[in-house]
Amino acid sequence: LLGASTPTSTPVGSGAFLNNAPDVRLGFVEQDVTCTVNTRLAALIMERKYGLRVTTSAYPDVDALFKALSAKDPTQRVDLTFCYRDPTDRTVRQRYFSYTDFIGSGYLVDDSGRYVIVSNSNVKAPLERSNACLYQFLNRMNWEDGLTFNGGVLQAQEVPKWYEENLVHIDRWASCD
């Protein structure tokens, strides 16, 4: 993992996102391995399937992540996170409720709860209008089968290889009606 106590950014792809913004900003909690893997896989799918430039930023905890997710300044905010765990993170989200929206109803369940995509509230509607296929993918995202690699739980460094070996699944997930 990135190991920084403050947000760090890593460019992942190329393209454009919403409102002529240069990229999609994804935030994750660096100590949450599942969250990190989910974010890296989603970033790779966004880059390769949707032609977007994705920046990922690591945060030390859920509160710091949601503070960035709720930022009003588009250059300072995180657009999406794949790291909200219900019910574990409910109290944190309640503090930022008016600045955030759910996308879908959850895409993965593990021992810590149900992982749900959360967006900055200024991002969801423009995303739905301007990139309907990506929005549809996010809304239908369901990794309930589990992300396994070589018989074990997928780790962040294994994401690119897993992506290449599971293109059939990814193509199905990313298909657009």
mmCIF file of C-alpha atoms in Angstrom:
data_model
loop_
_atom_site.group_PDB
_atom_site.id
_atom_site.type_symbol
_atom_site.label_atom_id
_atom_site.label_comp_id
_atom_site.label_asym_id
_atom_site.label_seq_id
_atom_site.Cartn_x
_atom_site.Cartn_y
_atom_site.Cartn_z
ATOM 1 C CA LEU A 1 0.000 0.000 0.000
ATOM 2 C CA LEU A 2 1.020 3.605 -0.323
ATOM 3 C CA GLY A 3 1.914 3.995 3.339
ATOM 4 C CA ALA A 4 1.448 7.777 3.467
ATOM 5 C CA SER A 5 -0.430 9.518 6.255
ATOM 6 C CA THR A 6 -1.667 12.245 3.910
ATOM 7 C CA PRO A 7 -3.428 11.796 0.579
ATOM 8 C CA THR A 8 -1.170 10.843 -2.287
ATOM 9 C CA SER A 9 -2.155 10.676 -5.926
ATOM 10 C CA THR A 10 -1.203 8.178 -8.574
ATOM 11 C CA PRO A 11 -2.255 8.714 -12.196
ATOM 12 C CA VAL A 12 -3.665 5.511 -13.665
ATOM 13 C CA GLY A 13 -4.937 6.276 -17.166
ATOM 14 C CA SER A 14 -5.833 8.819 -19.827
ATOM 15 C CA GLY A 15 -9.055 10.465 -20.948
ATOM 16 C CA ALA A 16 -11.706 12.834 -19.591
ATOM 17 C CA PHE A 17 -14.495 12.634 -17.013
ATOM 18 C CA LEU A 18 -17.204 15.071 -16.008
ATOM 19 C CA ASN A 19 -17.638 18.748 -16.797
ATOM 20 C CA ASN A 20 -14.326 18.818 -18.684
ATOM 21 C CA ALA A 21 -12.501 17.726 -15.530
ATOM 22 C CA PRO A 22 -9.178 16.125 -16.419
ATOM 23 C CA ASP A 23 -9.816 12.863 -14.549
ATOM 24 C CA VAL A 24 -11.812 10.760 -12.102
ATOM 25 C CA ARG A 25 -10.591 10.963 -8.532
ATOM 26 C CA LEU A 26 -11.066 7.802 -6.472
ATOM 27 C CA GLY A 27 -10.322 7.727 -2.765
ATOM 28 C CA PHE A 28 -9.527 4.727 -0.604
ATOM 29 C CA VAL A 29 -8.541 3.906 2.965
ATOM 30 C CA GLU A 30 -4.977 2.657 2.817
ATOM 31 C CA GLN A 31 -5.342 0.271 5.773
ATOM 32 C CA ASP A 32 -8.372 -1.487 4.246
ATOM 33 C CA VAL A 33 -6.984 -4.146 1.885
ATOM 34 C CA THR A 34 -10.386 -5.008 0.388
ATOM 35 C CA CYS A 35 -11.103 -1.341 -0.252
ATOM 36 C CA THR A 36 -7.685 -0.862 -1.873
ATOM 37 C CA VAL A 37 -8.159 -3.848 -4.197
ATOM 38 C CA ASN A 38 -11.694 -2.742 -5.135
ATOM 39 C CA THR A 39 -10.437 0.757 -5.929
ATOM 40 C CA ARG A 40 -7.500 -0.439 -8.013
ATOM 41 C CA LEU A 41 -9.660 -2.845 -10.001
ATOM 42 C CA ALA A 42 -12.357 -0.219 -10.603
ATOM 43 C CA ALA A 43 -9.672 2.285 -11.679
ATOM 44 C CA LEU A 44 -8.242 -0.213 -14.152
ATOM 45 C CA ILE A 45 -11.700 -0.954 -15.576
ATOM 46 C CA MET A 46 -12.456 2.771 -15.895
ATOM 47 C CA GLU A 47 -9.166 3.346 -17.669
ATOM 48 C CA ARG A 48 -9.276 0.417 -20.063
ATOM 49 C CA LYS A 49 -13.014 0.022 -20.708
ATOM 50 C CA TYR A 50 -14.127 3.649 -20.556
ATOM 51 C CA GLY A 51 -10.964 5.496 -21.627
ATOM 52 C CA LEU A 52 -10.785 7.616 -18.488
ATOM 53 C CA ARG A 53 -7.776 9.003 -16.652
ATOM 54 C CA VAL A 54 -8.099 7.945 -13.019
ATOM 55 C CA THR A 55 -6.281 9.325 -10.009
ATOM 56 C CA THR A 56 -6.359 7.360 -6.758
ATOM 57 C CA SER A 57 -5.723 8.963 -3.380
ATOM 58 C CA ALA A 58 -5.013 7.073 -0.160
ATOM 59 C CA TYR A 59 -6.399 8.300 3.159
ATOM 60 C CA PRO A 60 -5.467 7.192 6.682
ATOM 61 C CA ASP A 61 -9.078 6.537 7.748
ATOM 62 C CA VAL A 62 -12.717 6.708 6.649
ATOM 63 C CA ASP A 63 -13.259 10.127 8.217
ATOM 64 C CA ALA A 64 -10.418 11.690 6.203
ATOM 65 C CA LEU A 65 -11.731 9.974 3.053
ATOM 66 C CA PHE A 66 -15.265 11.321 3.577
ATOM 67 C CA LYS A 67 -13.928 14.800 4.307
ATOM 68 C CA ALA A 68 -12.248 14.743 0.871
ATOM 69 C CA LEU A 69 -15.321 13.151 -0.721
ATOM 70 C CA SER A 70 -17.430 16.029 0.621
ATOM 71 C CA ALA A 71 -15.096 18.846 -0.457
ATOM 72 C CA LYS A 72 -16.808 21.623 -2.394
ATOM 73 C CA ASP A 73 -13.741 22.534 -4.458
ATOM 74 C CA PRO A 74 -13.610 20.064 -7.384
ATOM 75 C CA THR A 75 -9.815 20.195 -7.457
ATOM 76 C CA GLN A 76 -9.619 19.123 -3.809
ATOM 77 C CA ARG A 77 -12.316 16.489 -3.700
ATOM 78 C CA VAL A 78 -12.606 12.778 -4.289
ATOM 79 C CA ASP A 79 -15.333 11.997 -6.837
ATOM 80 C CA LEU A 80 -16.032 8.377 -5.867
ATOM 81 C CA THR A 81 -15.076 5.817 -3.275
ATOM 82 C CA PHE A 82 -15.562 2.068 -3.256
ATOM 83 C CA CYS A 83 -14.760 1.951 0.463
ATOM 84 C CA TYR A 84 -17.954 2.708 2.353
ATOM 85 C CA ARG A 85 -18.830 -0.283 4.564
ATOM 86 C CA ASP A 86 -22.351 -0.580 5.868
ATOM 87 C CA PRO A 87 -23.025 -0.645 8.792
ATOM 88 C CA THR A 88 -19.449 -0.065 10.002
ATOM 89 C CA ASP A 89 -19.057 3.418 8.466
ATOM 90 C CA ARG A 90 -22.606 4.739 8.986
ATOM 91 C CA THR A 91 -21.723 7.231 11.693
ATOM 92 C CA VAL A 92 -19.005 8.768 9.514
ATOM 93 C CA ARG A 93 -21.299 9.059 6.500
ATOM 94 C CA GLN A 94 -24.011 10.680 8.639
ATOM 95 C CA ARG A 95 -21.656 13.616 9.271
ATOM 96 C CA TYR A 96 -21.262 14.116 5.508
ATOM 97 C CA PHE A 97 -24.744 12.967 4.467
ATOM 98 C CA SER A 98 -25.782 16.074 2.513
ATOM 99 C CA TYR A 99 -22.558 16.035 0.466
ATOM 100 C CA THR A 100 -22.582 12.378 -0.617
ATOM 101 C CA ASP A 101 -24.793 9.941 -2.545
ATOM 102 C CA PHE A 102 -24.872 6.175 -2.904
ATOM 103 C CA ILE A 103 -24.451 4.606 -6.328
ATOM 104 C CA GLY A 104 -26.089 1.196 -6.384
ATOM 105 C CA SER A 105 -26.939 -0.807 -3.311
ATOM 106 C CA GLY A 106 -23.645 -2.536 -2.659
ATOM 107 C CA TYR A 107 -21.271 -4.651 -4.662
ATOM 108 C CA LEU A 108 -19.489 -6.882 -2.168
ATOM 109 C CA VAL A 109 -20.217 -8.350 1.266
ATOM 110 C CA ASP A 110 -17.514 -9.575 3.615
ATOM 111 C CA ASP A 111 -17.041 -9.932 7.377
ATOM 112 C CA SER A 112 -16.853 -6.150 7.845
ATOM 113 C CA GLY A 113 -20.140 -5.422 6.080
ATOM 114 C CA ARG A 114 -21.499 -4.453 2.694
ATOM 115 C CA TYR A 115 -19.274 -2.324 0.448
ATOM 116 C CA VAL A 116 -21.206 0.436 -1.341
ATOM 117 C CA ILE A 117 -20.019 3.030 -3.873
ATOM 118 C CA VAL A 118 -20.392 6.603 -2.627
ATOM 119 C CA SER A 119 -20.007 9.726 -4.757
ATOM 120 C CA ASN A 120 -19.705 13.401 -4.068
ATOM 121 C CA SER A 121 -23.283 14.661 -4.490
ATOM 122 C CA ASN A 122 -22.177 17.022 -7.290
ATOM 123 C CA VAL A 123 -20.795 14.080 -9.290
ATOM 124 C CA LYS A 124 -23.627 11.539 -9.432
ATOM 125 C CA ALA A 125 -26.160 13.328 -11.681
ATOM 126 C CA PRO A 126 -23.603 14.614 -14.241
ATOM 127 C CA LEU A 127 -22.040 11.145 -14.336
ATOM 128 C CA GLU A 128 -25.413 9.553 -15.045
ATOM 129 C CA ARG A 129 -26.078 12.052 -17.868
ATOM 130 C CA SER A 130 -22.631 12.292 -19.458
ATOM 131 C CA ASN A 131 -21.324 8.737 -19.104
ATOM 132 C CA ALA A 132 -24.385 6.496 -18.907
ATOM 133 C CA CYS A 133 -22.412 3.311 -19.603
ATOM 134 C CA LEU A 134 -19.998 3.928 -16.719
ATOM 135 C CA TYR A 135 -22.890 4.857 -14.440
ATOM 136 C CA GLN A 136 -24.693 1.656 -15.462
ATOM 137 C CA PHE A 137 -21.541 -0.364 -14.689
ATOM 138 C CA LEU A 138 -21.202 1.250 -11.252
ATOM 139 C CA ASN A 139 -24.888 0.726 -10.496
ATOM 140 C CA ARG A 140 -24.790 -2.947 -11.471
ATOM 141 C CA MET A 141 -21.355 -3.719 -10.050
ATOM 142 C CA ASN A 142 -21.571 -6.968 -8.094
ATOM 143 C CA TRP A 143 -18.446 -8.803 -7.021
ATOM 144 C CA GLU A 144 -20.271 -11.278 -4.788
ATOM 145 C CA ASP A 145 -18.454 -14.201 -6.378
ATOM 146 C CA GLY A 146 -15.373 -12.866 -4.644
ATOM 147 C CA LEU A 147 -12.168 -11.660 -6.153
ATOM 148 C CA THR A 148 -9.796 -14.579 -5.838
ATOM 149 C CA PHE A 149 -6.358 -15.072 -7.312
ATOM 150 C CA ASN A 150 -4.437 -18.334 -7.249
ATOM 151 C CA GLY A 151 -6.957 -19.703 -4.746
ATOM 152 C CA GLY A 152 -6.502 -16.834 -2.273
ATOM 153 C CA VAL A 153 -7.917 -13.369 -1.756
ATOM 154 C CA LEU A 154 -6.864 -10.916 -4.447
ATOM 155 C CA GLN A 155 -4.151 -8.494 -3.290
ATOM 156 C CA ALA A 156 -3.587 -4.989 -4.688
ATOM 157 C CA GLN A 157 -0.377 -5.875 -6.534
ATOM 158 C CA GLU A 158 -2.171 -8.750 -8.309
ATOM 159 C CA VAL A 159 -4.946 -6.581 -9.809
ATOM 160 C CA PRO A 160 -3.385 -6.068 -13.296
ATOM 161 C CA LYS A 161 -2.777 -9.794 -13.785
ATOM 162 C CA TRP A 162 -6.241 -10.671 -12.448
ATOM 163 C CA TYR A 163 -7.727 -8.136 -14.869
ATOM 164 C CA GLU A 164 -6.002 -9.760 -17.847
ATOM 165 C CA GLU A 165 -7.061 -13.261 -16.771
ATOM 166 C CA ASN A 166 -10.717 -12.286 -16.212
ATOM 167 C CA LEU A 167 -11.576 -10.206 -19.268
ATOM 168 C CA VAL A 168 -14.704 -12.299 -19.924
ATOM 169 C CA HIS A 169 -16.133 -11.297 -16.517
ATOM 170 C CA ILE A 170 -15.036 -7.697 -16.948
ATOM 171 C CA ASP A 171 -16.586 -7.467 -20.423
ATOM 172 C CA ARG A 172 -19.862 -8.745 -18.969
ATOM 173 C CA TRP A 173 -19.715 -6.262 -16.074
ATOM 174 C CA ALA A 174 -18.900 -3.358 -18.403
ATOM 175 C CA SER A 175 -21.449 -4.135 -21.142
ATOM 176 C CA CYS A 176 -23.734 -1.206 -21.884
ATOM 177 C CA ASP A 177 -27.411 -1.487 -22.794
#
